[in-house]
mmCIF file of C-alpha atoms in Angstrom:
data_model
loop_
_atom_site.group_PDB
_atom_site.id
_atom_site.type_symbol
_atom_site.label_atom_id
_atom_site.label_comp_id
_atom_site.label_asym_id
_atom_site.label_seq_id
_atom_site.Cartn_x
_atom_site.Cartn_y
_atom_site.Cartn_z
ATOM 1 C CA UNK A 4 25.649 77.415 153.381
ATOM 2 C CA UNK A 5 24.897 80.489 155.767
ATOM 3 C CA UNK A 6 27.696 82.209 156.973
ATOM 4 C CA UNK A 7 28.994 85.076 158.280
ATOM 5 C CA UNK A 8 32.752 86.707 157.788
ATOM 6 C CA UNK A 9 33.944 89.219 159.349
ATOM 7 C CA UNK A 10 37.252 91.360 158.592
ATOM 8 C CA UNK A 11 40.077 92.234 159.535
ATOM 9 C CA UNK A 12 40.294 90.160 162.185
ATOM 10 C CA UNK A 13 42.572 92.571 164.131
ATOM 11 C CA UNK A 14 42.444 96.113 163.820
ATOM 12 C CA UNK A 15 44.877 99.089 165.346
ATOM 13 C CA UNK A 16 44.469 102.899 165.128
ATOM 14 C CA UNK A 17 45.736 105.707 166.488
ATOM 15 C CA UNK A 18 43.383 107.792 167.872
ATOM 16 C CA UNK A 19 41.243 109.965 165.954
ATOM 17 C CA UNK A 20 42.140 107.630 162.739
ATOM 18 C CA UNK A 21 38.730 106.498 161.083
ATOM 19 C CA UNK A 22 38.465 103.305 159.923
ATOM 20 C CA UNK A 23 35.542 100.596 158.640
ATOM 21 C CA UNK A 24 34.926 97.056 159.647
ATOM 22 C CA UNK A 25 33.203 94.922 157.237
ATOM 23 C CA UNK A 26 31.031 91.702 157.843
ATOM 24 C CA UNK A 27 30.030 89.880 154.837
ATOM 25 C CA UNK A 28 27.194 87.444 154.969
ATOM 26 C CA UNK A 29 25.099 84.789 153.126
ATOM 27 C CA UNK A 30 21.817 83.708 154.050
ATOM 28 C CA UNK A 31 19.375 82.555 152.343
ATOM 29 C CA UNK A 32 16.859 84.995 153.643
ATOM 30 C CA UNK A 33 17.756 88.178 156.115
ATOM 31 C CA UNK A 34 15.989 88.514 159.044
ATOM 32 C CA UNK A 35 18.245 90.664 160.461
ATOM 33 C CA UNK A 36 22.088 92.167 160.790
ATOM 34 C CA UNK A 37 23.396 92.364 164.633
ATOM 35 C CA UNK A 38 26.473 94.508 165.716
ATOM 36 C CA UNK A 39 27.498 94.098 169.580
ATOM 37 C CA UNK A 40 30.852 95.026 171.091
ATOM 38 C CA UNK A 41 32.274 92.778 173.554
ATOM 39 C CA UNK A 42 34.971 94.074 176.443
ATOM 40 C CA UNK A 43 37.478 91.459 177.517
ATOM 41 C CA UNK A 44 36.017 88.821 179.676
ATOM 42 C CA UNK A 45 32.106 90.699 179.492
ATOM 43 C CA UNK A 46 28.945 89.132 177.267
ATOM 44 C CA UNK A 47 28.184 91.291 174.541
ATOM 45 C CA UNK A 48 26.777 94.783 174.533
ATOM 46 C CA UNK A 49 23.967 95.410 171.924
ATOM 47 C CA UNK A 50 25.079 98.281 168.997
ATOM 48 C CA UNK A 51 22.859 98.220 166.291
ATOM 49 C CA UNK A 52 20.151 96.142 164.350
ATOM 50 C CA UNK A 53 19.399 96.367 160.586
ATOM 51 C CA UNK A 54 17.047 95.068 159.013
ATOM 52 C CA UNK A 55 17.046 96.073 155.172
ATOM 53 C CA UNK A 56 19.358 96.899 152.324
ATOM 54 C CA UNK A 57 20.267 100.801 152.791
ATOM 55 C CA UNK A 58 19.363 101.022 156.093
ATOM 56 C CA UNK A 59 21.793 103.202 158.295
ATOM 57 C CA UNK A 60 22.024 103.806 162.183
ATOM 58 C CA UNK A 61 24.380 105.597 164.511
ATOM 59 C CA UNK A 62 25.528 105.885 167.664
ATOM 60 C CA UNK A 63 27.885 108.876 168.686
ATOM 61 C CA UNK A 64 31.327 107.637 167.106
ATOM 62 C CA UNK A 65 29.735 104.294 165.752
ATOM 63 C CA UNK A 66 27.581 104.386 161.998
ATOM 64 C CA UNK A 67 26.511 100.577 160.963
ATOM 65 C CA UNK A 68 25.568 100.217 157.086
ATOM 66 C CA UNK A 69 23.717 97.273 155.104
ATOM 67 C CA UNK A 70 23.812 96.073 151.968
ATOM 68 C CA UNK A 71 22.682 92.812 150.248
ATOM 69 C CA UNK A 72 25.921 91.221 151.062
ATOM 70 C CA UNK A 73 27.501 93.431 153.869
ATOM 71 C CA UNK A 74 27.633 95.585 156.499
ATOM 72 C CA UNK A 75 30.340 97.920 157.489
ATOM 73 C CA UNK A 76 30.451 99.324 161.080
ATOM 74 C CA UNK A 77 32.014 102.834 160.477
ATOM 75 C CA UNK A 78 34.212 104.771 163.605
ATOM 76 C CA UNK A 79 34.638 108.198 163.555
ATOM 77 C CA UNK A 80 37.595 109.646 165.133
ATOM 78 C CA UNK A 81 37.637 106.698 167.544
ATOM 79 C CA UNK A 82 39.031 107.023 171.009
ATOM 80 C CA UNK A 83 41.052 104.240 173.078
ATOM 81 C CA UNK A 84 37.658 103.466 175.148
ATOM 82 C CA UNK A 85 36.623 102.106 171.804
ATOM 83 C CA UNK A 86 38.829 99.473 172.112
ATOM 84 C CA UNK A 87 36.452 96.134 172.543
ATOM 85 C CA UNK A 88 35.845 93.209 169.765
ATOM 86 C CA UNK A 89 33.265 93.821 167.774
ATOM 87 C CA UNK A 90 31.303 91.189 166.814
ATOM 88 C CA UNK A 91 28.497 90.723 163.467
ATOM 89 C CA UNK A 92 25.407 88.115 163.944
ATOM 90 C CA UNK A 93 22.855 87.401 161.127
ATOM 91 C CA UNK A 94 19.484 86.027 161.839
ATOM 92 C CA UNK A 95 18.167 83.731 158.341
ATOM 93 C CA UNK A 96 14.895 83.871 158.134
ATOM 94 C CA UNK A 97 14.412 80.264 157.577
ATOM 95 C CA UNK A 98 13.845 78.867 160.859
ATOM 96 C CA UNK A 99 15.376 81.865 162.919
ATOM 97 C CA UNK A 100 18.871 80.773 162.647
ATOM 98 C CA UNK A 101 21.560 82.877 164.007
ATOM 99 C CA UNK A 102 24.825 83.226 163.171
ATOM 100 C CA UNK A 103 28.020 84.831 164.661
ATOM 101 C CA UNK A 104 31.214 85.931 162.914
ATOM 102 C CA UNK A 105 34.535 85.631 164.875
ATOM 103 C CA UNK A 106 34.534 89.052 165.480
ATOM 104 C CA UNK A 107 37.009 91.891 164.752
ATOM 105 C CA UNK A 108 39.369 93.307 167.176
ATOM 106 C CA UNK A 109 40.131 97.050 167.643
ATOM 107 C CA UNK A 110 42.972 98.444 169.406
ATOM 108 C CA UNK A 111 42.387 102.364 169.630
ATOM 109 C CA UNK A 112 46.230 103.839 170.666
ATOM 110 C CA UNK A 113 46.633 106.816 172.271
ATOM 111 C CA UNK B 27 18.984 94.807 189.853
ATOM 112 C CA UNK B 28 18.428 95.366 185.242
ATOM 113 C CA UNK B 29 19.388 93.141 182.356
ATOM 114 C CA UNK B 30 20.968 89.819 182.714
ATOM 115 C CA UNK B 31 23.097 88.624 185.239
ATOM 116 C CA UNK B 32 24.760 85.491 185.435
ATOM 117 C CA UNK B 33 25.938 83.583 188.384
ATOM 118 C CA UNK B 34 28.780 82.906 189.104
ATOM 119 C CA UNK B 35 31.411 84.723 187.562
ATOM 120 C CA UNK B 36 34.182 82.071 187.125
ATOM 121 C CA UNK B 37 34.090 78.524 187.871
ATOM 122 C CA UNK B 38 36.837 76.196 188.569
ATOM 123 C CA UNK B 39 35.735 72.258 188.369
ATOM 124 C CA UNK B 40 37.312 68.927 188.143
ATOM 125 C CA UNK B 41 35.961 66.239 185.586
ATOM 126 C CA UNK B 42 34.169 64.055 188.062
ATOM 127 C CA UNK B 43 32.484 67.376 189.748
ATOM 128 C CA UNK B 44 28.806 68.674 189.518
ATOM 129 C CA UNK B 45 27.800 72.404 189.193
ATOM 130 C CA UNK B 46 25.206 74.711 187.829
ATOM 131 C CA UNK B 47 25.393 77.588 186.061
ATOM 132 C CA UNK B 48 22.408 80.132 186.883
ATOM 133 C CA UNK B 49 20.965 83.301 184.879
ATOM 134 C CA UNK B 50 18.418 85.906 185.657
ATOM 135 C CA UNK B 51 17.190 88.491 183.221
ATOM 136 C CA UNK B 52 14.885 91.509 184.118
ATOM 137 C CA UNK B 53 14.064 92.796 181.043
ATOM 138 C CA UNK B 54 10.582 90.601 180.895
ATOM 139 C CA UNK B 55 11.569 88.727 178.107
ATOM 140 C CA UNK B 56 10.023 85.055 177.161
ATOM 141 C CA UNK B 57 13.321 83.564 174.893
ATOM 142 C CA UNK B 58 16.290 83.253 177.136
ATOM 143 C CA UNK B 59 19.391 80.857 175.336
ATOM 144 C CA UNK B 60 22.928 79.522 176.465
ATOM 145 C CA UNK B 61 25.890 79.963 174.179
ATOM 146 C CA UNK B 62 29.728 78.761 174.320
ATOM 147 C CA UNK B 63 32.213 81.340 173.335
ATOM 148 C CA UNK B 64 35.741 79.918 172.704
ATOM 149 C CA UNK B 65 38.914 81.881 171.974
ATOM 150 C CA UNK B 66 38.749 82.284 168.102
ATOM 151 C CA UNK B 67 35.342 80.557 166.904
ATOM 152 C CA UNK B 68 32.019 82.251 166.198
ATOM 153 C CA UNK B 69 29.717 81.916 169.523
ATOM 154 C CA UNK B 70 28.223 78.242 169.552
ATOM 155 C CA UNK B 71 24.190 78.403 170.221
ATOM 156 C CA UNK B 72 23.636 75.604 172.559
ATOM 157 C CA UNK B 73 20.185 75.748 174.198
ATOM 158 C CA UNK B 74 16.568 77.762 173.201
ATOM 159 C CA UNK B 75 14.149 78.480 175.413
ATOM 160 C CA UNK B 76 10.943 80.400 174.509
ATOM 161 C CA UNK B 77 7.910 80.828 177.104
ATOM 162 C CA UNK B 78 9.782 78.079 179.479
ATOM 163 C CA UNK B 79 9.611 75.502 176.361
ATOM 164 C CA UNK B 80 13.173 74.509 174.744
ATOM 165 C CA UNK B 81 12.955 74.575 171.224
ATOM 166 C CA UNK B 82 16.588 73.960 170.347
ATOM 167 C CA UNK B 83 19.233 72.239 171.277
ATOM 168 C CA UNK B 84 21.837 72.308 168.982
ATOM 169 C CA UNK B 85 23.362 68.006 169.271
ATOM 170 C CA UNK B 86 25.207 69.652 172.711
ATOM 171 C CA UNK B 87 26.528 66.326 174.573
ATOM 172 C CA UNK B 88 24.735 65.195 177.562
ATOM 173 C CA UNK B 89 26.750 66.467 180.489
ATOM 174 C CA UNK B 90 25.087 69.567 180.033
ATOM 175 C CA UNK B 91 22.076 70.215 180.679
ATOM 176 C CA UNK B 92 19.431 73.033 180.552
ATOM 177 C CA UNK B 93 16.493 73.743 183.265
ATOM 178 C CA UNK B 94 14.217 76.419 182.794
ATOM 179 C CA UNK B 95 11.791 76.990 185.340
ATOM 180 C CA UNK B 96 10.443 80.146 184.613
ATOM 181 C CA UNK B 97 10.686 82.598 181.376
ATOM 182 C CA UNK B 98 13.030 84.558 184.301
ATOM 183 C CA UNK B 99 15.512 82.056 184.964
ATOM 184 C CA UNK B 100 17.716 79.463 182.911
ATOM 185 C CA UNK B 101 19.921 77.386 184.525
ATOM 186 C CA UNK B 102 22.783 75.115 183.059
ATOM 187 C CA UNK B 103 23.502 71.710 184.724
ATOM 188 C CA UNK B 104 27.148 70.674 184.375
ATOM 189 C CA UNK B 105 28.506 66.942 185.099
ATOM 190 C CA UNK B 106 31.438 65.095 184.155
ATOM 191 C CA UNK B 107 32.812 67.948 181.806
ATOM 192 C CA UNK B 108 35.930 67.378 180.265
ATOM 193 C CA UNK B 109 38.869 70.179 179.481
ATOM 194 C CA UNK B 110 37.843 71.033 175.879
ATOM 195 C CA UNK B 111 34.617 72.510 177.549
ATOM 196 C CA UNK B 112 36.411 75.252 179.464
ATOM 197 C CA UNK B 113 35.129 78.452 177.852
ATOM 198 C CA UNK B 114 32.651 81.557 178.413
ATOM 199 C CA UNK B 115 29.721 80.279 179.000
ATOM 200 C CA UNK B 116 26.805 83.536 177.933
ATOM 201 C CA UNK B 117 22.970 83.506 178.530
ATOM 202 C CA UNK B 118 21.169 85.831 176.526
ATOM 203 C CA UNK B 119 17.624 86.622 176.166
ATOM 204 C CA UNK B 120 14.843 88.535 173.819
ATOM 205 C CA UNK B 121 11.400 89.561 173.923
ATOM 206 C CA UNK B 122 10.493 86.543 171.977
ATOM 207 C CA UNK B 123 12.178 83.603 169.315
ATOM 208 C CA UNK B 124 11.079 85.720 166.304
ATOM 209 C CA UNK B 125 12.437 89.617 167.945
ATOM 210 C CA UNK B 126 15.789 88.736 167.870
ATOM 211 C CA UNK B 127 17.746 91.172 169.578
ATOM 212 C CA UNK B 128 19.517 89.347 172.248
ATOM 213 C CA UNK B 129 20.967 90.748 175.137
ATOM 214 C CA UNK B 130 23.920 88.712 177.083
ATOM 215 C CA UNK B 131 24.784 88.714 180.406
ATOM 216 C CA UNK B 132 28.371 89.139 181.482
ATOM 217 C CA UNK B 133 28.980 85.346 181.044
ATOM 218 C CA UNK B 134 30.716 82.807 183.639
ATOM 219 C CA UNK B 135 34.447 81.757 182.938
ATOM 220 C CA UNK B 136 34.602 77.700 183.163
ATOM 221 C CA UNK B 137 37.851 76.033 183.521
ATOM 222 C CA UNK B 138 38.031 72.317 183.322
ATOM 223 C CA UNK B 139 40.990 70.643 185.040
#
């Protein structure tokens, strides 16, 4: 069954502690790997798409990884305006299905 | 006015009221979708549209229901809701079914009473 996991499912760090969120998926076939960070009561904001196995991106404090079973969104020396859920979303190749994870939740403390 | 924006913002209905739910996007996109998002589950794909066509609709009961006049616009028809549907309610669109990088819109808060 596709599926996508995503942990921890609550996060807290004092600022300028670096830290990794992981989303683990299975799919039969990868289309893609989708990170978005969502604000409290906003739609999602687009991070990052991967689409193979050692692919890497980045985006100031934010570094996504991929691997054939994972990804891992990396924060550098995060800030409390980092604070947001971040949510994982797979698209199968089989049909275009898409599929969310319940998202993480980081609390960045001053 | 860029992106996606949804109309309105928060909604407040009764069981035995009528209301739509409207979205715009601006990014010239031809796949526009409607998704649930409750407190603690994964977001729940209800509706697909691609070039004004819907392609999916993921066994969402009857009292909603999608219009799409235009790849532009999606609109969601609500009737007879009951309190278990209270929830965000996003739209999202991409530049086609198979380029799937969706991008939301801010959403519209539905309470049931």
């Amino acid at each position: 069954e596709d599926q996508v996991t995503q942990s921890p499912e609550a996060l807290r760090l004092q600022e300028g502690e670096s830290s990794s969120l992981n989303c683990s998926y299975t799919v039969s076939g990868l289309r893609g790997l989708f990170w978005y960070r969502q604000d409290p009561g906003k739609g999602p904001e687009f991070l990052f798409t991967l689409y193979s196995a050692g692919e890497e991106k980045e985006k100031e404090r934010l570094k996504a990884t991929l691997t054939k079973k994972e990804s891992f969104l990396h924060i550098t020396a995060p800030k409390p305006e980092d604070s947001a859920t971040y949510l994982c979303a797979v698209q199968a190749i089989a049909g275009n299905q898409f599929y969310f994870g319940t998202g993480t939740s980081l609390t960045v403390i001053p | 006015e860029t992106g996606v924006t949804q109309t309105p913002r928060h909604l407040v209905m009764g069981m035995t009221n009528k209301k739509s739910l409207k979205c715009e996007q601006h990014l010239g996109h031809n796949a526009m979708y409607w998704y649930k998002q409750s407190a603690k589950k994964p977001l729940e794909l209800m509706f697909v549209y691609n070039f004004k066509e819907q392609t999916e609709n993921n066994s969402v009961p009857s009292r909603f229901s999608p219009e799409c006049p235009n790849s532009s616009h999606l609109f969601l028809h609500l009737h007879t809701l009951q309190p278990e549907d209270s929830a965000l309610y996003l739209c999202a669109s991409s530049r086609d079914r198979g380029q799937e990088t969706q991008y939301f819109g801010p959403g519209t808060r539905l309470l049931v009473l």
